[in-house]
Each structure stands twice: as structure tokens, then as C-alpha cells.
PDB file of C-alpha atoms in Angstrom:
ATOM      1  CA  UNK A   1       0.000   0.000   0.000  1.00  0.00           C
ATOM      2  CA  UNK A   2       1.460   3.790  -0.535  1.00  0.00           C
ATOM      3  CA  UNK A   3       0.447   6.972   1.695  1.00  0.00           C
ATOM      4  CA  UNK A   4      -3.203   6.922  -0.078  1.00  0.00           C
ATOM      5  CA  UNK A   5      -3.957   3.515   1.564  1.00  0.00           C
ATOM      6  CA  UNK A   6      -4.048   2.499  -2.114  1.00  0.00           C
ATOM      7  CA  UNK A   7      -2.619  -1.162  -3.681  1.00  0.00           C
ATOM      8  CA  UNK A   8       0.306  -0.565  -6.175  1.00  0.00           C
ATOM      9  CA  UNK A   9      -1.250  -2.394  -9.103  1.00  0.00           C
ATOM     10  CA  UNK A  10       1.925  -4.744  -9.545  1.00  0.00           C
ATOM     11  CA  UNK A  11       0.430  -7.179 -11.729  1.00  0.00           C
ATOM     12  CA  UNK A  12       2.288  -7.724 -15.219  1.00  0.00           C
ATOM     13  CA  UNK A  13      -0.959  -7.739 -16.830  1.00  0.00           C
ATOM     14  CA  UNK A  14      -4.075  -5.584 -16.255  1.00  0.00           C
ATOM     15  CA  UNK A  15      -6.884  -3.543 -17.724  1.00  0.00           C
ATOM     16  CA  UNK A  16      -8.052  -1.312 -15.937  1.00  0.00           C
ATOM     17  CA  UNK A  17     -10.123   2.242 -15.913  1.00  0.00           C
ATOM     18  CA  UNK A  18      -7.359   3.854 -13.463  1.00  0.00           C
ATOM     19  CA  UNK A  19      -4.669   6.001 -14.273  1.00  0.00           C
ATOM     20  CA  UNK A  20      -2.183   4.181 -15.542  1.00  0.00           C
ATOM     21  CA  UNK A  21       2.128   4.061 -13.942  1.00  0.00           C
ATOM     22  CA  UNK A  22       4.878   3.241 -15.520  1.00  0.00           C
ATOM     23  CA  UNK A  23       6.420   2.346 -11.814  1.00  0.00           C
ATOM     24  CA  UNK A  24       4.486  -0.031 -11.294  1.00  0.00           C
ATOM     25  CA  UNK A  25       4.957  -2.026 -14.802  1.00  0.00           C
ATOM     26  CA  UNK A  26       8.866  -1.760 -13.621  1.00  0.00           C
ATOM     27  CA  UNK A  27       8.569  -2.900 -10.428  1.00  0.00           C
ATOM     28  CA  UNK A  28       6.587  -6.275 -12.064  1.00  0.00           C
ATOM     29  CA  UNK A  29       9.498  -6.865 -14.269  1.00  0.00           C
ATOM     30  CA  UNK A  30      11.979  -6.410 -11.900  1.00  0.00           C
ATOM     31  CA  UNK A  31      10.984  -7.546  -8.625  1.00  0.00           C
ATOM     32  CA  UNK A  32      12.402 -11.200  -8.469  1.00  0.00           C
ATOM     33  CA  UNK A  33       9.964 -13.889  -9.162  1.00  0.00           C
ATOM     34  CA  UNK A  34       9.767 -16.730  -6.639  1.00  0.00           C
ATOM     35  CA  UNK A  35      11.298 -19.691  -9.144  1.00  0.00           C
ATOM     36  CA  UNK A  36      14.086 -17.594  -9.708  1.00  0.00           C
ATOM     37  CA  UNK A  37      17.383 -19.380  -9.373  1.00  0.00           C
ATOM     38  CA  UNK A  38      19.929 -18.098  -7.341  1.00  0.00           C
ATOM     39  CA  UNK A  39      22.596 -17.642  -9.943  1.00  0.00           C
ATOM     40  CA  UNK A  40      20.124 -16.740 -12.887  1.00  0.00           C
ATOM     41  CA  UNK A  41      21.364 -13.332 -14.655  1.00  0.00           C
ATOM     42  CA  UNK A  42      19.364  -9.884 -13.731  1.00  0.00           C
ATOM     43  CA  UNK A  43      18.299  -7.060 -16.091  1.00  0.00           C
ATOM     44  CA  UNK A  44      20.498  -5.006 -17.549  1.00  0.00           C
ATOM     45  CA  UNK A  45      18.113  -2.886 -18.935  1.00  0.00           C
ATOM     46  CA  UNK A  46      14.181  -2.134 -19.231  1.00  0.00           C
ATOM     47  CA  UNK A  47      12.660  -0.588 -22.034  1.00  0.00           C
ATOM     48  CA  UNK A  48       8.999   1.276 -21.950  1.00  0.00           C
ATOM     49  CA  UNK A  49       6.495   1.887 -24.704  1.00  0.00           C
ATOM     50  CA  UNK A  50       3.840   4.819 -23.434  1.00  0.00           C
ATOM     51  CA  UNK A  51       1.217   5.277 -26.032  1.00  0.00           C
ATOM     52  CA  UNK A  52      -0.813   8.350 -25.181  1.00  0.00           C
ATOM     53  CA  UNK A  53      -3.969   9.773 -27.019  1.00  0.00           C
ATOM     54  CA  UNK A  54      -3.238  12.230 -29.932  1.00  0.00           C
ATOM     55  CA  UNK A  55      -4.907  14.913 -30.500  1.00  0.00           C
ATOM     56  CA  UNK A  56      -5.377  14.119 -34.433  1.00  0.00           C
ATOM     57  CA  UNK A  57      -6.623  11.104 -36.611  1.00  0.00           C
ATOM     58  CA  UNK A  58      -6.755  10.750 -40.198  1.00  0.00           C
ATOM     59  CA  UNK A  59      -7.226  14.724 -40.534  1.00  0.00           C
ATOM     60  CA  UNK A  60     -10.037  15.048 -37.598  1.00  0.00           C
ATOM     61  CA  UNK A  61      -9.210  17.269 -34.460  1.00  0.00           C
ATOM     62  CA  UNK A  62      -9.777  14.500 -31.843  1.00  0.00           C
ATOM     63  CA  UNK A  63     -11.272  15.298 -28.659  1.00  0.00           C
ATOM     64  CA  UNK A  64     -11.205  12.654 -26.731  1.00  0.00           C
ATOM     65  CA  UNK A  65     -11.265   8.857 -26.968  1.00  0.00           C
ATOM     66  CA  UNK A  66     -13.360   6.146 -24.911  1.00  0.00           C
ATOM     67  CA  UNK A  67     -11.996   2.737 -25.040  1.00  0.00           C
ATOM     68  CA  UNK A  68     -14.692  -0.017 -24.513  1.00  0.00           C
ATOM     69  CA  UNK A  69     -12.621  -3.959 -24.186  1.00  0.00           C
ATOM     70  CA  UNK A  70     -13.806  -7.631 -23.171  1.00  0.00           C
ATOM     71  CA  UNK A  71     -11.775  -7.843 -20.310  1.00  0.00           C
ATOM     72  CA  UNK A  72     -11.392 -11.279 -19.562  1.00  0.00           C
ATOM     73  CA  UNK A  73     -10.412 -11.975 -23.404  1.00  0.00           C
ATOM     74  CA  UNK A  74      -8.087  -9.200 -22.972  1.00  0.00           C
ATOM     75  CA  UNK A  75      -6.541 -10.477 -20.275  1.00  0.00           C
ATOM     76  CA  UNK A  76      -5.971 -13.827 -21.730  1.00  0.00           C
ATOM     77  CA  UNK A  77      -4.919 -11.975 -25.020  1.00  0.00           C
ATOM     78  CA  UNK A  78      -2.057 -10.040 -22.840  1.00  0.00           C
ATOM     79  CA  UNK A  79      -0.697 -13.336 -21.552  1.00  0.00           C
ATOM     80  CA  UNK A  80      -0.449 -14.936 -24.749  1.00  0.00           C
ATOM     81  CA  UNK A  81       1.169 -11.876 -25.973  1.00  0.00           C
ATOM     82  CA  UNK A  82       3.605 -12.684 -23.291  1.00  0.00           C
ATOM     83  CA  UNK A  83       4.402 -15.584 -23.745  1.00  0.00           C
ATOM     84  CA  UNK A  84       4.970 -15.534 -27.381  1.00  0.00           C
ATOM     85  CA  UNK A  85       7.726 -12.723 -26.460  1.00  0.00           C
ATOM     86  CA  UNK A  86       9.097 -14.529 -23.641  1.00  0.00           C
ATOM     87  CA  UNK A  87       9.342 -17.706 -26.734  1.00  0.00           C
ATOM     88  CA  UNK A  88      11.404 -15.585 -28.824  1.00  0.00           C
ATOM     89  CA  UNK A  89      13.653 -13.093 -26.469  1.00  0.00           C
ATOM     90  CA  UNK A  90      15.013 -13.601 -23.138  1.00  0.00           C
ATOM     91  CA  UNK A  91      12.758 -10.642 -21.430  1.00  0.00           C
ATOM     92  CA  UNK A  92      10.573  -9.840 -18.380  1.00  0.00           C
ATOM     93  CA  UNK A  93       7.121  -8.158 -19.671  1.00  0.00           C
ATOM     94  CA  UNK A  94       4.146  -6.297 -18.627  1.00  0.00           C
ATOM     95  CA  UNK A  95       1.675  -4.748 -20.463  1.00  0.00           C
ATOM     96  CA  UNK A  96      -1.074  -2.484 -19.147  1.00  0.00           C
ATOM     97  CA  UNK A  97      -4.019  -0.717 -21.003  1.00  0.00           C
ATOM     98  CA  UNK A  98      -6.665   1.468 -19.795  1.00  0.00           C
ATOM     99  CA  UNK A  99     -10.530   1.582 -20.352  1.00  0.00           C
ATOM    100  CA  UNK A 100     -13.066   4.472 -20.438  1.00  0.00           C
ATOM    101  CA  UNK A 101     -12.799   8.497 -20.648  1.00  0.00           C
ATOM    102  CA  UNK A 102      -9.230   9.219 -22.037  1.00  0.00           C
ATOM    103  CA  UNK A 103      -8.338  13.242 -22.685  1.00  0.00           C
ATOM    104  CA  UNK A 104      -5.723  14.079 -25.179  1.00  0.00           C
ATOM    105  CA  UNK A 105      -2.137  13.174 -23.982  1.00  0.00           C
ATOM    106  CA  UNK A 106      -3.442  10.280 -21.799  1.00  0.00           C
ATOM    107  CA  UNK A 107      -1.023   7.309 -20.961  1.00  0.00           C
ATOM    108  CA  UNK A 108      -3.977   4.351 -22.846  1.00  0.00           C
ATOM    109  CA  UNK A 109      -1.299   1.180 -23.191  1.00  0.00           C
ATOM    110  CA  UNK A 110       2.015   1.273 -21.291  1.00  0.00           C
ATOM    111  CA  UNK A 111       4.744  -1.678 -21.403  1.00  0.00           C
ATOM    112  CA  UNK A 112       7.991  -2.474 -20.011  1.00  0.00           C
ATOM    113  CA  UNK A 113      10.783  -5.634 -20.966  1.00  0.00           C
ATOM    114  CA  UNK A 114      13.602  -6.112 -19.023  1.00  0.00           C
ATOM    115  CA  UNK A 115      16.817  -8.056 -20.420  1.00  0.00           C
ATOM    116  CA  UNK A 116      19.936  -8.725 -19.354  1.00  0.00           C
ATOM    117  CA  UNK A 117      20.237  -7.203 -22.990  1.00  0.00           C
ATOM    118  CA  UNK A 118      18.788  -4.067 -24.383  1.00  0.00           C
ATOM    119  CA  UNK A 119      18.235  -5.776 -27.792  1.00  0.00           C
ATOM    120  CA  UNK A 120      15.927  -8.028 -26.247  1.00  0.00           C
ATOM    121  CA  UNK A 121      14.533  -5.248 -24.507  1.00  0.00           C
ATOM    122  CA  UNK A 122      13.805  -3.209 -27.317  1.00  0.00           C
ATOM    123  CA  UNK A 123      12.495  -5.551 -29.716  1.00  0.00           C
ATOM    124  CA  UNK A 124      10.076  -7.435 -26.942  1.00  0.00           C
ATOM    125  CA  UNK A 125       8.633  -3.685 -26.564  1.00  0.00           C
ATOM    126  CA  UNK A 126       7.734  -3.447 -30.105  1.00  0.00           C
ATOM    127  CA  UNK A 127       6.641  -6.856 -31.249  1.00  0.00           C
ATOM    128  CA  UNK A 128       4.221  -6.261 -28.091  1.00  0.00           C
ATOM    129  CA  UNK A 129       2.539  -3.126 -29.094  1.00  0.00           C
ATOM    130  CA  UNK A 130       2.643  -4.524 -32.300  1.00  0.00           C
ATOM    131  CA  UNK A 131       0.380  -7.622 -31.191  1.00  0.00           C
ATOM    132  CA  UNK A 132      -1.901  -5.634 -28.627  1.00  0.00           C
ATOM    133  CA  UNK A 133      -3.083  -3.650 -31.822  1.00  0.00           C
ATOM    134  CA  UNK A 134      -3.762  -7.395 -33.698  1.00  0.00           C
ATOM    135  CA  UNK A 135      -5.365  -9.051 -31.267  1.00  0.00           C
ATOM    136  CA  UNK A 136      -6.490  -7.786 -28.491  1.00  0.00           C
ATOM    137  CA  UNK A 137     -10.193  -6.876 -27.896  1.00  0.00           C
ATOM    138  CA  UNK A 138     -10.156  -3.303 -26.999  1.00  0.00           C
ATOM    139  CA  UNK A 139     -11.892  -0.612 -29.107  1.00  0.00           C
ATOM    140  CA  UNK A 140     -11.487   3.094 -29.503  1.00  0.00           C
ATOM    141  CA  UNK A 141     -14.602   5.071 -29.476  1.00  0.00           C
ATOM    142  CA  UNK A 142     -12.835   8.532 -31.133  1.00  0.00           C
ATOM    143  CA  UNK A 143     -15.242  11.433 -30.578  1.00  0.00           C
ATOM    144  CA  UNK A 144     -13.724  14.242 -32.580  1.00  0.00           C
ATOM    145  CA  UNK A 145     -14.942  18.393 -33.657  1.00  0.00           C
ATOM    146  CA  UNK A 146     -18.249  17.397 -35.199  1.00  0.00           C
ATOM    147  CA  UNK A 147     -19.322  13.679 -34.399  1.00  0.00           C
ATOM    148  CA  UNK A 148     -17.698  10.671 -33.352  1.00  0.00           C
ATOM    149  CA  UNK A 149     -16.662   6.691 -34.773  1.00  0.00           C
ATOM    150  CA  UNK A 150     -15.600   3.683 -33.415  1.00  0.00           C
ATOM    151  CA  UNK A 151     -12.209   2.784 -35.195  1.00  0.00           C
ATOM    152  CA  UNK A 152     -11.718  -0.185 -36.653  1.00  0.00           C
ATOM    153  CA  UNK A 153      -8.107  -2.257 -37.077  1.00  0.00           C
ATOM    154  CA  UNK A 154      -7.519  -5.581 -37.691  1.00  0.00           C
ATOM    155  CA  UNK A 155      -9.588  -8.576 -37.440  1.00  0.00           C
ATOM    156  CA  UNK A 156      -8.618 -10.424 -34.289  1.00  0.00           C
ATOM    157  CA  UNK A 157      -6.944 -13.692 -35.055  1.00  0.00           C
ATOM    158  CA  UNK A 158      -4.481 -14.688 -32.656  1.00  0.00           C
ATOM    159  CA  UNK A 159      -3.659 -18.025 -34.664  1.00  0.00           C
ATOM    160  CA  UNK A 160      -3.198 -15.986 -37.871  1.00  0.00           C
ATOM    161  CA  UNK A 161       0.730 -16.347 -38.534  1.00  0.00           C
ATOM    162  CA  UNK A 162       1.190 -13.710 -41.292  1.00  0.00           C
ATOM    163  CA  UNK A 163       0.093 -11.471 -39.045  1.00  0.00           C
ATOM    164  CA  UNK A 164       2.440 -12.839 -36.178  1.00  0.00           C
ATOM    165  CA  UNK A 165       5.213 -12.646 -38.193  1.00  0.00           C
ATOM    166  CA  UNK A 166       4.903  -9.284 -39.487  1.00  0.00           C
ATOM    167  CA  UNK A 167       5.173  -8.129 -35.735  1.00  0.00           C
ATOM    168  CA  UNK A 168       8.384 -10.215 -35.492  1.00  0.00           C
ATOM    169  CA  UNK A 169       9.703  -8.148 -38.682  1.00  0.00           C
ATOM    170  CA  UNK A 170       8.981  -5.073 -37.337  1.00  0.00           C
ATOM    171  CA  UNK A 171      10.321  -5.707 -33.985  1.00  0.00           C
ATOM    172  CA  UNK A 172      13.852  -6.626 -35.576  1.00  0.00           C
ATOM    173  CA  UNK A 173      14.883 -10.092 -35.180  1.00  0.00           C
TER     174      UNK A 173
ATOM    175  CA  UNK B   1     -37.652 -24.939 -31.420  1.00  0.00           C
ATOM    176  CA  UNK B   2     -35.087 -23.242 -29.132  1.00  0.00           C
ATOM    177  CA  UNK B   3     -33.183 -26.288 -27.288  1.00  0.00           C
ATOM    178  CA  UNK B   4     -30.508 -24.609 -25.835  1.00  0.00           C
ATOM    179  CA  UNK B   5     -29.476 -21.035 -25.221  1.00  0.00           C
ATOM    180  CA  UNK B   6     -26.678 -18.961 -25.363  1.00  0.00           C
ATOM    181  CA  UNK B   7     -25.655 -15.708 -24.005  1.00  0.00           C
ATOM    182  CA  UNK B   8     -24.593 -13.179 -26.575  1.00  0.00           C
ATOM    183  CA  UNK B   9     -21.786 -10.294 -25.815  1.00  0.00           C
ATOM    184  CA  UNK B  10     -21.517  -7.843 -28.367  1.00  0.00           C
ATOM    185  CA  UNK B  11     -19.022  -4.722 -28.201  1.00  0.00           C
ATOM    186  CA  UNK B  12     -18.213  -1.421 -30.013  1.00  0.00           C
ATOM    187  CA  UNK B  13     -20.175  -0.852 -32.754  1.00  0.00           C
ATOM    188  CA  UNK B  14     -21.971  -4.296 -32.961  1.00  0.00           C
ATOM    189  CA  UNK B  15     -23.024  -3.032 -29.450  1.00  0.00           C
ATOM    190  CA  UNK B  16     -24.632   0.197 -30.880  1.00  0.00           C
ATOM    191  CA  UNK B  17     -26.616  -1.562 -34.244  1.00  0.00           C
ATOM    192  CA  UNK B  18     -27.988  -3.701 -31.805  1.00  0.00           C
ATOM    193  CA  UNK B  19     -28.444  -1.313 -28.795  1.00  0.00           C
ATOM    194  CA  UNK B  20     -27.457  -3.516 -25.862  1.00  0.00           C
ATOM    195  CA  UNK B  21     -24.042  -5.361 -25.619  1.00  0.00           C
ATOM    196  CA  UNK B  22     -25.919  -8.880 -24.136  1.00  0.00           C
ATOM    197  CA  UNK B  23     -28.710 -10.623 -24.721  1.00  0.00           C
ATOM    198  CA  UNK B  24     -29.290 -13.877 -24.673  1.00  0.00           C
ATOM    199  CA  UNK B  25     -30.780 -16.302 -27.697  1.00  0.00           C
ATOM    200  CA  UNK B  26     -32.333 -19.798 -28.031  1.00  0.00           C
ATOM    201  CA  UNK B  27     -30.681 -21.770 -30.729  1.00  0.00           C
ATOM    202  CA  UNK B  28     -31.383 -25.597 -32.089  1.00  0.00           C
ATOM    203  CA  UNK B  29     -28.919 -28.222 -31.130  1.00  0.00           C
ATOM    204  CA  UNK B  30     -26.121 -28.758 -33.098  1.00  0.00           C
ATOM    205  CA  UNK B  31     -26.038 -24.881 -33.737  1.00  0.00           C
ATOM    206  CA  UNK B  32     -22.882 -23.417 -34.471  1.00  0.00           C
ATOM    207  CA  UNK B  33     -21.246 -19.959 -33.286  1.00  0.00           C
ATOM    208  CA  UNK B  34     -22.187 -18.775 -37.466  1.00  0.00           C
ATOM    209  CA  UNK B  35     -25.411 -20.280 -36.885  1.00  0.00           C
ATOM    210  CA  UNK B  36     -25.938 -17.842 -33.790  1.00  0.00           C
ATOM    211  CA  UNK B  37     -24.103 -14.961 -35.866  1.00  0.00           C
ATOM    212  CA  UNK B  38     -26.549 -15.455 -38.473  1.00  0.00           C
ATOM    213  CA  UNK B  39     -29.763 -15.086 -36.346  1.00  0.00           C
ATOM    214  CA  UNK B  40     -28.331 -11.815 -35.265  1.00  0.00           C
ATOM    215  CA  UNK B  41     -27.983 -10.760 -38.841  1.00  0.00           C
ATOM    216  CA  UNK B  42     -31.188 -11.739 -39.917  1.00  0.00           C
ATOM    217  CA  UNK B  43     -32.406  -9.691 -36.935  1.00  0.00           C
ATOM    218  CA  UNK B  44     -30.313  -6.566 -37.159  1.00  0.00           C
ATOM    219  CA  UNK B  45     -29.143  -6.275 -40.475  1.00  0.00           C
ATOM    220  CA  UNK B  46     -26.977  -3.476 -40.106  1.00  0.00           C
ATOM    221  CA  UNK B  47     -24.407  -6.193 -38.409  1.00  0.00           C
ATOM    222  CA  UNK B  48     -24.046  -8.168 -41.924  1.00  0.00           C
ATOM    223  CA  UNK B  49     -21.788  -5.106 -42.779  1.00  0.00           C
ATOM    224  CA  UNK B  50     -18.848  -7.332 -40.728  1.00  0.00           C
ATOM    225  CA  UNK B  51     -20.079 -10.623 -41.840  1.00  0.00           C
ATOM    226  CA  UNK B  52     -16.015 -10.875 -43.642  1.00  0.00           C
ATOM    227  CA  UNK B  53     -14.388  -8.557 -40.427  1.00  0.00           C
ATOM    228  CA  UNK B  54     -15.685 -10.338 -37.327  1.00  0.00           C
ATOM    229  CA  UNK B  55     -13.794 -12.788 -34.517  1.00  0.00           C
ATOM    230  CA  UNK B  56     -15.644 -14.980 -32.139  1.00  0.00           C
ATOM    231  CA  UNK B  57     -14.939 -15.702 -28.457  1.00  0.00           C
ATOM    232  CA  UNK B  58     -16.664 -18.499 -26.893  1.00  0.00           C
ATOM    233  CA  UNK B  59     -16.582 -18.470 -23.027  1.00  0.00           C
ATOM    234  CA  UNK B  60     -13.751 -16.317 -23.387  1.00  0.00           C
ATOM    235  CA  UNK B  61     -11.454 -17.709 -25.834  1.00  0.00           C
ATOM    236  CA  UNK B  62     -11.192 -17.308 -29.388  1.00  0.00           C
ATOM    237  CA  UNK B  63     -12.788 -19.549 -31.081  1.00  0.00           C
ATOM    238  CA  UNK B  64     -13.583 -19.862 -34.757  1.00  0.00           C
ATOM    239  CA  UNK B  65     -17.855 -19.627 -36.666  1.00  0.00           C
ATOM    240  CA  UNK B  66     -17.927 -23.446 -37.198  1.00  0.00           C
ATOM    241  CA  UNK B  67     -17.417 -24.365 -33.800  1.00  0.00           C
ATOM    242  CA  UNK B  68     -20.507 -25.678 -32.167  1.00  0.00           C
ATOM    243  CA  UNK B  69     -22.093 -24.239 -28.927  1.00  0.00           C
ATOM    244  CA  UNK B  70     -24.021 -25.366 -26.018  1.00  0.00           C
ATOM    245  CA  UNK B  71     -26.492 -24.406 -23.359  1.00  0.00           C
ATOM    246  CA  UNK B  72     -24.990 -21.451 -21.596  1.00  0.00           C
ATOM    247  CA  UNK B  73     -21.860 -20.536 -23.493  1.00  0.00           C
ATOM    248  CA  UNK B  74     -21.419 -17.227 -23.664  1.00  0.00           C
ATOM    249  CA  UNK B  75     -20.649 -16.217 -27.387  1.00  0.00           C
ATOM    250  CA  UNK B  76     -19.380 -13.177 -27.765  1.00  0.00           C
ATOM    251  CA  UNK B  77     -18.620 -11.439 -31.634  1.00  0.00           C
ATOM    252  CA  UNK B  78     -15.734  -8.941 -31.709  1.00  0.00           C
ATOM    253  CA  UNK B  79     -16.022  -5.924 -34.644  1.00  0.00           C
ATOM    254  CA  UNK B  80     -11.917  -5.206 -35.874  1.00  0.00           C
ATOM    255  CA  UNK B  81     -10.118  -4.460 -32.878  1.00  0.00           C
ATOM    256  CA  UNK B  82      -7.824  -0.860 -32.267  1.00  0.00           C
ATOM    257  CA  UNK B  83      -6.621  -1.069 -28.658  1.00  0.00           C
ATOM    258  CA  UNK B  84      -3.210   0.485 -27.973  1.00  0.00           C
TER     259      UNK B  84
END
């Protein structure tokens, strides 16, 4: 608990209508799991992807967003995310994303990787963000100066390997 | 007619067209998660518009429209996604 009487949300996966920390996503991938053997090597670095709501899409002048998800779904969407990242590079993840009423230049999706190598780090934080926009069931609801539309990405298919692998490409290898 | 039912979760837009995000359905046995889907359509014909765009989650896991359901799954359909 901090001063506020409040529980640090230290979870390496959540959704979740509060303000969002980047502390807290550090402390998950840091703080020293159970299992962890005694001579097993430590981070050497942690990378962080904020994405925040923009202020502009596709030429409107956005005024605010409202993200609607299937939690549960989403939830089991984040850990498969992780665990496909975990497969490929030797990181630590977590990946939070926020629900409801966002203003402009509010945190919606935060993630953090720790390595023992900032490669790792880096391309674990991209392939991720990469993947939350492919598969997981969130939606933005983008009201913008004169009316508003829910925006539509991709078509959810978390078995869908083309897809999969043009995360890996973009992530570097 | 109706030998099971299923609970229906629709979200984002699907959610408006219809005007409520659940509702639940009776279906014949044997029925499948496209069997469900089309029901809806034939209902609310504004959703055929993602008949090529939508996913499928049954009891919260993707699933795929050829899958069959039973009494009490929840089904929900899933418009294109754009979290992050």
C-alpha cells in the first residue's frame, strides 16, 4: 500500500479504468519472481512503450477517446502476448491498457521488458505493441470536432501467422 | 424450437446496431457460433456489414464460426479491434 492507503497495481498484466504508472509495470518486471534461481542473470536494462492519445486522426481534431474492451479476453490476449515474447527473447514483460474516458495526452497502453540485454529489450517492446493492436479486444470510441466513430483495425486472429510474423519483422529479429 | 441457449456479448459498434451489448438467444442443437451470428444478422441487419471482419470468443477464448455451442456458453462477436 502507498500513503493513499491504495494497492500498487503490480500485476504484469491488467486492464483497468485507473490512471495508468509506468512504476508499477517496472517494479513487475523487476521484482524477483519466486522460481528464480539463485545464480540466474538480472536485467540489464528495461525498455517502456507509453502510447498516449493524440490529438489528431486521419485529418479530424480528436477530442477525446473512450476505449470499450472484453476484459477477460483481454486479459488472456495479454498473456499470450507474453508468452509468445518470452518464446522468442530472453525478457521480463508487462503490459497495461486502460478503459473508459481518455483526454488528449493520456497514458492508454504502457509496457515495459527487461533483459539482461537491451536488444531483447527493445524488440520485446515493439513486437508487443505490435500484437496488442492485432489481437487484443479493446476498441477506440474517437469522438472528434463534429461527431464521433468507433475505429476499426484488424480482425482479431491470434492463430493468424502472417500477421504474427509481421510483428516479429517489425520488432527486428 | 429453441433447445438450448446462449448468451450473446456484443461490443463497439456491434453493441450500438444492436443497442445492448448482451442478450441472450435460443438456438437448435447442433447450432454453431455462425449459426448464432446469423440469427443476429437476420435480426439486425446493419451487423451483416462485418459478416467478412468479425472474430468470435466463446466463453472467453477465441474460437472460430464453425465451432458448435451449447447451453450457456457465452458467445461473444468482436467488430476489428484498435486497442493500444
Amino acid at each position: 500500500m502507498n500513503d493513499n492507503g491504495t494497492v500498487m497495481q503490480t500485476a504484469p498484466y491488467a486492464v483497468t479504468t485507473d490512471t495508468l504508472n509506468l512504476e508499477a509495470l517496472i517494479h513487475a518486471v523487476t521484482s524477483t519472481p519466486p522460481d528464480t534461481a539463485v545464480d540466474a542473470v538480472g536485467p540489464g536494462g528495461i525498455t517502456s512503450f507509453v502510447g498516449v492519445v493524440r490529438n489528431e486522426n486521419a485529418g479530424r481534431r480528436v477530442l477525446r477517446l473512450e476505449y470499450e474492451g472484453y476484459e477477460p479476453l483481454a486479459l488472456r490476449a495479454f498473456e499470450r502476448i507474453g508468452a509468445e515474447t518470452a518464446d522468442r527473447w530472453d525478457v521480463r514483460v508487462a503490459l497495461h491498457h486502460r478503459l473508459g474516458t481518455l483526454q488528449i495526452g493520456e497514458a492508454s497502453v504502457m509496457i515495459a521488458a527487461a533483459s539482461p540485454h537491451r536488444a531483447d529489450a527493445f524488440a520485446a517492446c515493439r513486437y508487443i505493441i505490435e500484437r496488442v493492436k492485432q489481437i487484443v479486444p479493446i476498441w477506440k470510441h474517437e469522438f472528434f470536432e463534429g461527431g464521433d466513430v468507433w475505429i476499426e483495425g484488424a480482425t482479431a486472429d491470434p492463430d493468424d501467422d502472417t500477421a504474427r510474423q509481421n510483428a516479429i519483422r517489425v520488432a527486428g529479429e | 424450437m429453441s433447445n438450448i441457449r446462449v448468451n450473446v456479448r456484443l461490443f463497439a459498434r456491434l453493441k450500438d446496431i444492436v443497442g445492448t451489448g448482451e442478450l441472450a438467444r435460443g438456438a437448435p442443437l447442433g447450432a454453431t457460433a455462425r449459426t448464432v451470428w446469423d440469427m443476429l444478422v437476420n435480426e439486425f441487419a446493419e451487423l451483416g456489414d462485418y459478416e467478412a471482419s468479425i472474430s468470435v470468443a466463446i466463453n472467453e477464448e477465441y474460437s472460430r464460426m464453425d465451432v458448435a455451442v451449447a447451453d450457456g456458453d457465452e458467445i461473444a462477436f468482436l467488430p476489428p479491434v484498435s486497442g493500444g
